[in-house]
Amino acid sequence: MRKLTDFRRITVKIGSALLVENGALRRAWLEALADDIKALSDAGKEVIVVSSGSIALGRGVLGWPTGQLKLEQAQAAASVGQIALAQAYTEILAERGITAGQILLTLGDTEERRRYLNARATIGTLLKMGAVPIINENDSVATSEIRYGDNDRLGARVATMASSDCLVLLSDVDGLYTAAPQKDPNAVFLPEVAMVTPKIEAMAGSAGTAYSSGGMKTKIDAAKIAQSAGTTMVITSGKTMNPLSGIDKGARATWFPAHSTPSSSRKAWISGALKPKGSLFLDEGACTALRGGSSLLPAGIRRVEGDFSRGDAVRIIDAHGVDIGRGLIAYDYTEAALIIGRNSREIEAILGYSGRSEMVHRDDLVIGAVEDEQ
Ligand code: GLU
C-alpha cells in the first residue's frame, strides 16, 4: 500500500465544499487538516496547499448566498473571500508553529516560462524556510479566456511546477469508479489507474456529471498532467476529519502513479521539448563547476549569443566549443551580455536591481544527454 509519507514534497488540493458550508468556514475541519499538515512537516515532508473556497466564502458576505453567479460577481466574491481564507490558514497554521504564505496565480503564471520561474522560485524559497505556500487562482483578475476555473488542474500545474512528487485531491469523492456509484450498483471502485486511457476518460465523464460538481473530468485531466510530469496523484474523500493521515491509515483512495520522477521529466522537458534560443560559452572553471553539480554563475561565462528572454532554453557550450547541455536562463539577452564575466555581487550595480545570482540555476540545468535539435 502506498503512503503519503513515502513522498517528499506533497501538494494538497482542497475543494470548496470541504472548507465552506452555508457561506461559513468549517473551522474544525481545517484545524484537523492543519494537524495533518503539521504531522507531515514534523516527518520532514514539504507541503503545498492549493485551496479553493474564496468564492464560496465571499458570496454570502456580498449578499449572493445561492444561485449561479455572473463572472464579475464571482470575481468580487473571490476578492472578499480570499482575505478570509488566507486569514484562516495563517491563524490556524500559526497555532501549530507553521508560517503560511499566499500565492495567487493565473493560467499565464504557470504556462509562461518567465513567470513560471518566478512562481517556482517563490514556492521553493517558502518551502526552504519551512513555510507552507497557500495557493489559489487569482480569480478576481483572471478573465474567462485565461482562467483555469477549477483548482484540480491548477493543483496539477502547481504540483508539477514545484516538482512535487505527490498531489492529493481532497474533494467529495473518494476515488474513481467504473460508473457513478449512486446510480449503478455494478460500479466498481478502482484503487489504481496506471495510465489514463480513453476508457478511463469515458468512465470519468459519466461519473463526474453524476456525483460531483467539480467533476471527475477535471480530476482525470489533472491526473494526466501529473503522471506525465513525474507526480503521483491520489484522489480521496475529504469529507472525514484528518483526511491526509487517513490515507496512511488505509482510507479509500484511487492512486495514479507517476510515470517518471519530477526531476527526470523536468530534465527531459528542458533538454528535449524546448528549442534553444541562444548559447552560453563557458570558461574551464565553470565547466568543472557544472559537472560537479553547481549552478552556472555569470562569472564563468565568456560570451553569450542569441535572442533569448528570461526563462528560455539556451545551449551550454564548453571552453572547447562543445555543446554540453541545456539550461533555462534567468536573464534576457541584453542583461546577460552586461553581467557575464562579473561577480554576482556586482549584478545590482550593473543592472540597477538585484537579480538572481545564478545565470542558470542548477535545477534548470541539464548537462550531457542533449537531444538532437530539429
Ligand atoms: N478558485 C475558486 C475559489 O477559490 C475555486 C475553483 C474550484 O473550486 O475548483 O473559489
Short mmCIF file of C-alpha atoms and ligand atoms in Angstrom, two decimals:
data_model
loop_
_atom_site.label_atom_id
_atom_site.label_comp_id
_atom_site.label_asym_id
_atom_site.label_seq_id
_atom_site.Cartn_x
_atom_site.Cartn_y
_atom_site.Cartn_z
CA MET A 1 0.00 0.00 0.00
CA ARG A 2 1.24 3.47 -0.87
CA LYS A 3 1.59 6.04 1.89
CA LEU A 4 1.87 9.81 1.81
CA THR A 5 4.94 9.51 3.96
CA ASP A 6 6.68 7.74 1.03
CA PHE A 7 6.78 11.13 -0.70
CA ARG A 8 8.92 14.18 -0.18
CA ARG A 9 7.00 17.23 -1.42
CA ILE A 10 3.23 16.88 -1.19
CA THR A 11 0.75 19.24 -2.85
CA VAL A 12 -2.74 19.07 -1.33
CA LYS A 13 -5.71 20.43 -3.27
CA ILE A 14 -8.73 21.25 -1.13
CA GLY A 15 -12.19 21.68 -2.63
CA SER A 16 -14.60 24.47 -1.62
CA ALA A 17 -17.30 22.12 -0.33
CA LEU A 18 -14.92 20.78 2.31
CA LEU A 19 -13.90 24.19 3.60
CA VAL A 20 -17.12 26.15 3.38
CA GLU A 21 -20.65 25.28 4.45
CA ASN A 22 -23.52 27.76 4.10
CA GLY A 23 -21.05 30.55 3.45
CA ALA A 24 -19.09 29.88 6.65
CA LEU A 25 -15.68 28.34 7.13
CA ARG A 26 -15.64 24.80 8.53
CA ARG A 27 -13.01 25.74 11.06
CA ALA A 28 -12.86 22.47 12.97
CA TRP A 29 -12.23 20.59 9.73
CA LEU A 30 -9.46 22.99 8.74
CA GLU A 31 -7.91 22.71 12.19
CA ALA A 32 -7.82 18.94 11.88
CA LEU A 33 -6.29 19.25 8.42
CA ALA A 34 -3.66 21.59 9.86
CA ASP A 35 -2.82 18.86 12.40
CA ASP A 36 -2.19 16.52 9.47
CA ILE A 37 -0.01 19.14 7.77
CA LYS A 38 1.93 19.62 10.98
CA ALA A 39 2.47 15.85 11.30
CA LEU A 40 3.77 15.66 7.72
CA SER A 41 6.03 18.63 8.32
CA ASP A 42 7.35 17.06 11.54
CA ALA A 43 8.11 13.95 9.49
CA GLY A 44 10.33 16.08 7.23
CA LYS A 45 7.84 16.47 4.38
CA GLU A 46 7.25 19.69 2.46
CA VAL A 47 3.61 20.63 2.00
CA ILE A 48 1.99 22.95 -0.54
CA VAL A 49 -1.72 23.72 -0.29
CA VAL A 50 -3.89 24.62 -3.28
CA SER A 51 -7.08 25.83 -1.68
CA SER A 52 -10.44 26.70 -3.18
CA GLY A 53 -13.12 28.42 -1.18
CA SER A 54 -12.73 32.12 -1.86
CA ILE A 55 -15.88 32.44 -3.95
CA ALA A 56 -17.93 30.26 -1.60
CA LEU A 57 -16.79 32.32 1.42
CA GLY A 58 -17.21 35.73 -0.19
CA ARG A 59 -20.59 35.34 -1.86
CA GLY A 60 -22.58 35.25 1.36
CA VAL A 61 -20.89 38.39 2.65
CA LEU A 62 -21.86 40.26 -0.52
CA GLY A 63 -25.47 39.05 -0.36
CA TRP A 64 -25.43 36.37 -3.05
CA PRO A 65 -25.73 33.23 -0.91
CA THR A 66 -27.12 30.90 -3.58
CA GLY A 67 -27.54 30.50 -7.30
CA GLN A 68 -25.31 30.92 -10.30
CA LEU A 69 -23.04 33.99 -10.15
CA LYS A 70 -22.09 36.13 -13.13
CA LEU A 71 -18.35 36.24 -13.78
CA GLU A 72 -17.94 39.71 -12.27
CA GLN A 73 -19.91 38.65 -9.19
CA ALA A 74 -17.76 35.55 -8.75
CA GLN A 75 -14.66 37.73 -9.09
CA ALA A 76 -15.94 40.19 -6.48
CA ALA A 77 -16.87 37.30 -4.18
CA ALA A 78 -13.38 35.84 -4.61
CA SER A 79 -11.77 39.14 -3.63
CA VAL A 80 -13.79 39.25 -0.39
CA GLY A 81 -13.47 35.56 0.40
CA GLN A 82 -9.77 35.23 -0.33
CA ILE A 83 -8.89 37.55 2.56
CA ALA A 84 -10.91 35.46 5.00
CA LEU A 85 -9.46 32.25 3.59
CA ALA A 86 -5.86 33.45 3.87
CA GLN A 87 -6.51 34.72 7.39
CA ALA A 88 -7.93 31.37 8.47
CA TYR A 89 -4.91 29.47 7.11
CA THR A 90 -2.49 31.97 8.65
CA GLU A 91 -4.08 31.73 12.11
CA ILE A 92 -4.66 28.01 12.16
CA LEU A 93 -1.20 27.10 10.87
CA ALA A 94 0.45 29.67 13.18
CA GLU A 95 -1.20 27.94 16.16
CA ARG A 96 0.87 24.92 15.09
CA GLY A 97 4.06 26.89 14.63
CA ILE A 98 3.83 26.97 10.82
CA THR A 99 4.12 30.09 8.66
CA ALA A 100 1.72 30.42 5.72
CA GLY A 101 2.46 32.33 2.50
CA GLN A 102 -0.23 33.26 -0.02
CA ILE A 103 0.30 32.96 -3.78
CA LEU A 104 -2.46 33.82 -6.24
CA LEU A 105 -1.80 32.52 -9.73
CA THR A 106 -3.32 32.96 -13.14
CA LEU A 107 -3.06 30.49 -16.00
CA GLY A 108 -0.26 32.55 -17.57
CA ASP A 109 1.82 32.35 -14.41
CA THR A 110 2.03 28.60 -14.80
CA GLU A 111 2.21 28.40 -18.60
CA GLU A 112 4.68 31.14 -19.50
CA ARG A 113 8.23 30.22 -18.64
CA ARG A 114 9.48 33.59 -17.47
CA ARG A 115 6.64 33.92 -14.96
CA TYR A 116 6.71 30.22 -14.17
CA LEU A 117 10.31 30.56 -12.97
CA ASN A 118 9.26 33.28 -10.53
CA ALA A 119 6.39 31.28 -9.07
CA ARG A 120 8.60 28.20 -8.81
CA ALA A 121 11.35 30.16 -7.07
CA THR A 122 8.92 31.72 -4.59
CA ILE A 123 7.42 28.34 -3.72
CA GLY A 124 10.90 26.86 -3.35
CA THR A 125 12.02 29.66 -1.06
CA LEU A 126 8.94 29.34 1.17
CA LEU A 127 9.45 25.58 1.46
CA LYS A 128 13.11 26.03 2.31
CA MET A 129 12.02 28.26 5.20
CA GLY A 130 9.58 25.61 6.44
CA ALA A 131 6.60 27.76 5.38
CA VAL A 132 3.51 26.36 3.68
CA PRO A 133 2.50 28.07 0.42
CA ILE A 134 -1.28 28.52 0.23
CA ILE A 135 -2.18 28.85 -3.43
CA ASN A 136 -5.36 29.74 -5.26
CA GLU A 137 -6.25 31.03 -8.66
CA ASN A 138 -6.28 34.82 -8.85
CA ASP A 139 -9.99 34.72 -9.58
CA SER A 140 -10.54 38.46 -9.13
CA VAL A 141 -8.49 39.40 -12.17
CA ALA A 142 -8.35 36.30 -14.36
CA THR A 143 -10.82 36.67 -17.22
CA SER A 144 -12.58 33.66 -18.63
CA GLU A 145 -10.17 33.05 -21.51
CA ILE A 146 -7.18 32.94 -19.21
CA ARG A 147 -8.74 31.07 -16.31
CA TYR A 148 -8.32 27.57 -15.10
CA GLY A 149 -11.71 27.88 -13.46
CA ASP A 150 -11.09 24.74 -11.46
CA ASN A 151 -8.47 24.03 -8.88
CA ASP A 152 -7.97 20.39 -9.90
CA ARG A 153 -5.94 21.33 -12.96
CA LEU A 154 -4.40 24.32 -11.17
CA GLY A 155 -3.33 21.90 -8.43
CA ALA A 156 -1.70 19.62 -11.01
CA ARG A 157 0.12 22.53 -12.62
CA VAL A 158 1.33 23.80 -9.26
CA ALA A 159 2.47 20.30 -8.27
CA THR A 160 4.44 19.80 -11.47
CA MET A 161 5.80 23.35 -11.46
CA ALA A 162 7.04 22.86 -7.90
CA SER A 163 8.41 19.36 -8.68
CA SER A 164 6.07 17.79 -6.11
CA ASP A 165 6.27 14.03 -6.17
CA CYS A 166 2.70 13.69 -4.87
CA LEU A 167 -0.58 15.53 -5.46
CA VAL A 168 -3.56 14.80 -3.21
CA LEU A 169 -7.01 15.83 -4.43
CA LEU A 170 -9.35 16.18 -1.48
CA SER A 171 -12.95 16.52 -2.52
CA ASP A 172 -16.35 14.94 -2.01
CA VAL A 173 -15.46 11.80 -3.97
CA ASP A 174 -13.33 9.01 -2.59
CA GLY A 175 -11.91 7.84 -5.87
CA LEU A 176 -12.66 6.69 -9.38
CA TYR A 177 -15.35 4.11 -10.16
CA THR A 178 -16.18 2.37 -13.40
CA ALA A 179 -19.57 4.13 -13.28
CA ALA A 180 -21.43 6.54 -10.97
CA PRO A 181 -21.71 4.56 -7.70
CA GLN A 182 -25.01 6.10 -6.55
CA LYS A 183 -26.72 5.19 -9.78
CA ASP A 184 -25.11 1.98 -10.85
CA PRO A 185 -24.98 -0.95 -8.39
CA ASN A 186 -22.37 -2.59 -10.60
CA ALA A 187 -19.95 0.35 -10.30
CA VAL A 188 -16.52 -0.96 -9.33
CA PHE A 189 -14.01 1.09 -7.38
CA LEU A 190 -10.55 1.41 -8.97
CA PRO A 191 -7.70 1.54 -6.41
CA GLU A 192 -5.09 2.34 -9.04
CA VAL A 193 -5.01 3.80 -12.54
CA ALA A 194 -1.61 3.18 -14.13
CA MET A 195 -2.42 5.26 -17.18
CA VAL A 196 -5.33 7.48 -18.22
CA THR A 197 -6.66 5.68 -21.28
CA PRO A 198 -9.69 6.72 -23.37
CA LYS A 199 -11.63 4.06 -21.45
CA ILE A 200 -10.75 5.73 -18.14
CA GLU A 201 -11.72 9.12 -19.56
CA ALA A 202 -15.07 7.71 -20.59
CA MET A 203 -15.69 6.43 -17.04
CA ALA A 204 -14.80 9.81 -15.62
CA GLY A 205 -17.18 11.52 -17.99
CA SER A 206 -20.16 9.56 -16.79
CA ALA A 207 -19.22 9.52 -13.11
CA GLY A 208 -18.41 13.21 -12.94
CA THR A 209 -21.72 14.61 -14.02
CA ALA A 210 -23.49 12.26 -11.66
CA TYR A 211 -21.89 12.94 -8.33
CA SER A 212 -19.53 15.84 -8.27
CA SER A 213 -19.90 19.46 -9.20
CA GLY A 214 -16.16 19.92 -9.70
CA GLY A 215 -16.43 16.83 -11.82
CA MET A 216 -14.32 13.75 -12.33
CA LYS A 217 -13.31 15.09 -15.74
CA THR A 218 -11.05 17.82 -14.32
CA LYS A 219 -9.57 15.28 -11.90
CA ILE A 220 -8.67 12.99 -14.76
CA ASP A 221 -7.18 15.95 -16.66
CA ALA A 222 -5.17 16.68 -13.52
CA ALA A 223 -4.00 13.05 -13.40
CA LYS A 224 -2.73 13.28 -16.97
CA ILE A 225 -0.74 16.43 -16.21
CA ALA A 226 0.62 14.95 -13.00
CA GLN A 227 1.55 11.45 -14.19
CA SER A 228 3.42 12.65 -17.24
CA ALA A 229 5.42 15.17 -15.20
CA GLY A 230 6.56 12.70 -12.58
CA THR A 231 3.92 13.45 -9.92
CA THR A 232 1.88 10.64 -8.39
CA MET A 233 -1.72 11.73 -7.81
CA VAL A 234 -4.23 10.39 -5.32
CA ILE A 235 -7.94 11.12 -5.05
CA THR A 236 -9.55 10.59 -1.67
CA SER A 237 -12.57 11.92 0.16
CA GLY A 238 -12.03 14.97 2.33
CA LYS A 239 -15.40 14.56 4.00
CA THR A 240 -13.87 12.86 7.02
CA MET A 241 -11.75 14.71 9.56
CA ASN A 242 -7.97 14.33 9.08
CA PRO A 243 -8.17 13.00 5.53
CA LEU A 244 -4.40 13.19 4.97
CA SER A 245 -3.44 10.95 7.87
CA GLY A 246 -6.48 8.90 6.84
CA ILE A 247 -4.75 7.94 3.59
CA ASP A 248 -1.91 6.32 5.51
CA LYS A 249 -4.43 4.53 7.71
CA GLY A 250 -5.99 2.89 4.69
CA ALA A 251 -8.83 5.22 3.68
CA ARG A 252 -10.29 4.50 0.27
CA ALA A 253 -8.34 6.28 -2.45
CA THR A 254 -7.51 5.97 -6.13
CA TRP A 255 -3.81 6.28 -6.95
CA PHE A 256 -2.45 7.48 -10.28
CA PRO A 257 1.27 6.56 -10.12
CA ALA A 258 3.79 8.84 -11.82
CA HIS A 259 5.42 7.62 -15.00
CA SER A 260 8.82 9.04 -14.04
CA THR A 261 10.34 11.25 -11.33
CA PRO A 262 9.75 15.03 -11.26
CA SER A 263 13.43 15.73 -11.86
CA SER A 264 13.86 13.33 -14.78
CA SER A 265 10.72 14.59 -16.52
CA ARG A 266 11.77 18.20 -15.94
CA LYS A 267 15.22 17.45 -17.36
CA ALA A 268 13.66 15.74 -20.37
CA TRP A 269 11.49 18.82 -20.88
CA ILE A 270 14.42 21.21 -20.68
CA SER A 271 16.74 19.18 -22.90
CA GLY A 272 14.19 17.83 -25.35
CA ALA A 273 10.98 19.77 -25.61
CA LEU A 274 12.29 23.33 -25.66
CA LYS A 275 14.04 24.83 -28.65
CA PRO A 276 17.18 26.69 -27.53
CA LYS A 277 17.08 30.41 -28.25
CA GLY A 278 20.78 31.07 -27.76
CA SER A 279 24.11 29.84 -26.43
CA LEU A 280 26.32 30.48 -23.41
CA PHE A 281 30.07 29.97 -23.89
CA LEU A 282 31.74 28.91 -20.65
CA ASP A 283 35.28 29.02 -19.31
CA GLU A 284 37.05 25.92 -17.98
CA GLY A 285 36.29 26.70 -14.35
CA ALA A 286 32.56 26.96 -14.97
CA CYS A 287 32.52 23.65 -16.90
CA THR A 288 34.19 21.90 -13.98
CA ALA A 289 31.78 23.50 -11.51
CA LEU A 290 28.76 22.46 -13.59
CA ARG A 291 29.95 18.87 -13.86
CA GLY A 292 30.20 18.89 -10.08
CA GLY A 293 26.53 19.86 -9.83
CA SER A 294 26.81 23.63 -9.30
CA SER A 295 24.67 26.38 -10.77
CA LEU A 296 26.08 28.47 -13.62
CA LEU A 297 27.17 31.90 -12.41
CA PRO A 298 27.70 34.93 -14.68
CA ALA A 299 31.42 34.95 -13.76
CA GLY A 300 32.07 31.70 -15.64
CA ILE A 301 30.56 32.81 -18.96
CA ARG A 302 32.84 34.31 -21.62
CA ARG A 303 30.29 35.08 -24.31
CA VAL A 304 26.53 34.95 -24.96
CA GLU A 305 24.85 34.59 -28.30
CA GLY A 306 21.25 34.57 -29.48
CA ASP A 307 17.97 36.31 -28.94
CA PHE A 308 16.60 34.92 -25.71
CA SER A 309 14.37 36.11 -22.93
CA ARG A 310 14.36 35.14 -19.31
CA GLY A 311 13.00 31.60 -18.98
CA ASP A 312 14.09 30.47 -22.45
CA ALA A 313 16.21 27.41 -23.04
CA VAL A 314 19.82 28.03 -24.08
CA ARG A 315 22.72 25.80 -25.17
CA ILE A 316 25.61 25.37 -22.78
CA ILE A 317 28.91 25.35 -24.71
CA ASP A 318 32.18 24.34 -23.03
CA ALA A 319 35.57 26.04 -23.34
CA HIS A 320 36.36 23.91 -26.41
CA GLY A 321 33.19 24.83 -28.26
CA VAL A 322 31.40 21.56 -27.49
CA ASP A 323 27.66 21.64 -26.79
CA ILE A 324 27.38 20.02 -23.36
CA GLY A 325 23.85 20.74 -22.25
CA ARG A 326 20.80 22.93 -21.89
CA GLY A 327 19.52 25.32 -19.28
CA LEU A 328 16.73 27.79 -18.60
CA ILE A 329 18.27 31.23 -18.43
CA ALA A 330 17.41 33.69 -15.65
CA TYR A 331 18.10 36.84 -17.69
CA ASP A 332 17.17 38.41 -21.05
CA TYR A 333 19.97 38.59 -23.63
CA THR A 334 20.75 42.28 -23.08
CA GLU A 335 21.03 41.82 -19.31
CA ALA A 336 23.05 38.62 -19.67
CA ALA A 337 25.51 40.35 -22.00
CA LEU A 338 26.11 43.03 -19.37
CA ILE A 339 26.80 40.75 -16.42
CA ILE A 340 28.87 37.91 -17.93
CA GLY A 341 32.36 37.61 -16.52
CA ARG A 342 31.30 39.60 -13.47
CA ASN A 343 30.90 38.59 -9.86
CA SER A 344 27.28 38.00 -8.80
CA ARG A 345 27.68 40.70 -6.13
CA GLU A 346 28.08 43.26 -8.91
CA ILE A 347 24.75 42.43 -10.61
CA GLU A 348 22.75 45.04 -8.72
CA ALA A 349 25.19 47.83 -9.53
CA ILE A 350 25.25 46.88 -13.22
CA LEU A 351 21.54 46.24 -13.83
CA GLY A 352 20.06 48.59 -11.28
CA TYR A 353 18.17 45.84 -9.48
CA SER A 354 19.15 42.78 -7.50
CA GLY A 355 18.57 39.88 -9.89
CA ARG A 356 19.32 36.24 -9.31
CA SER A 357 22.94 35.38 -8.56
CA GLU A 358 22.85 32.43 -10.99
CA MET A 359 22.63 32.80 -14.74
CA VAL A 360 21.19 29.27 -14.84
CA HIS A 361 20.11 27.64 -11.58
CA ARG A 362 21.27 24.04 -11.15
CA ASP A 363 17.63 22.83 -11.05
CA ASP A 364 17.22 24.35 -14.51
CA LEU A 365 20.37 22.76 -15.96
CA VAL A 366 20.86 19.52 -17.84
CA ILE A 367 24.45 18.54 -18.56
CA GLY A 368 25.02 15.69 -21.03
CA ALA A 369 22.23 13.84 -22.85
CA VAL A 370 21.42 16.62 -25.28
CA GLU A 371 18.87 15.54 -27.85
CA ASP A 372 19.33 16.46 -31.49
CA GLU A 373 17.71 19.71 -32.48
CA GLN A 374 15.39 19.76 -35.43
N1 GLU B 1 -10.67 29.28 -7.24
C1 GLU B 1 -12.01 29.01 -6.86
C2 GLU B 1 -12.30 29.53 -5.44
O1 GLU B 1 -11.40 29.73 -4.67
C3 GLU B 1 -12.35 27.54 -6.86
C4 GLU B 1 -12.22 26.77 -8.11
C5 GLU B 1 -12.58 25.30 -7.82
O2 GLU B 1 -13.38 25.05 -6.94
O3 GLU B 1 -12.06 24.39 -8.45
O4 GLU B 1 -13.42 29.70 -5.05
#
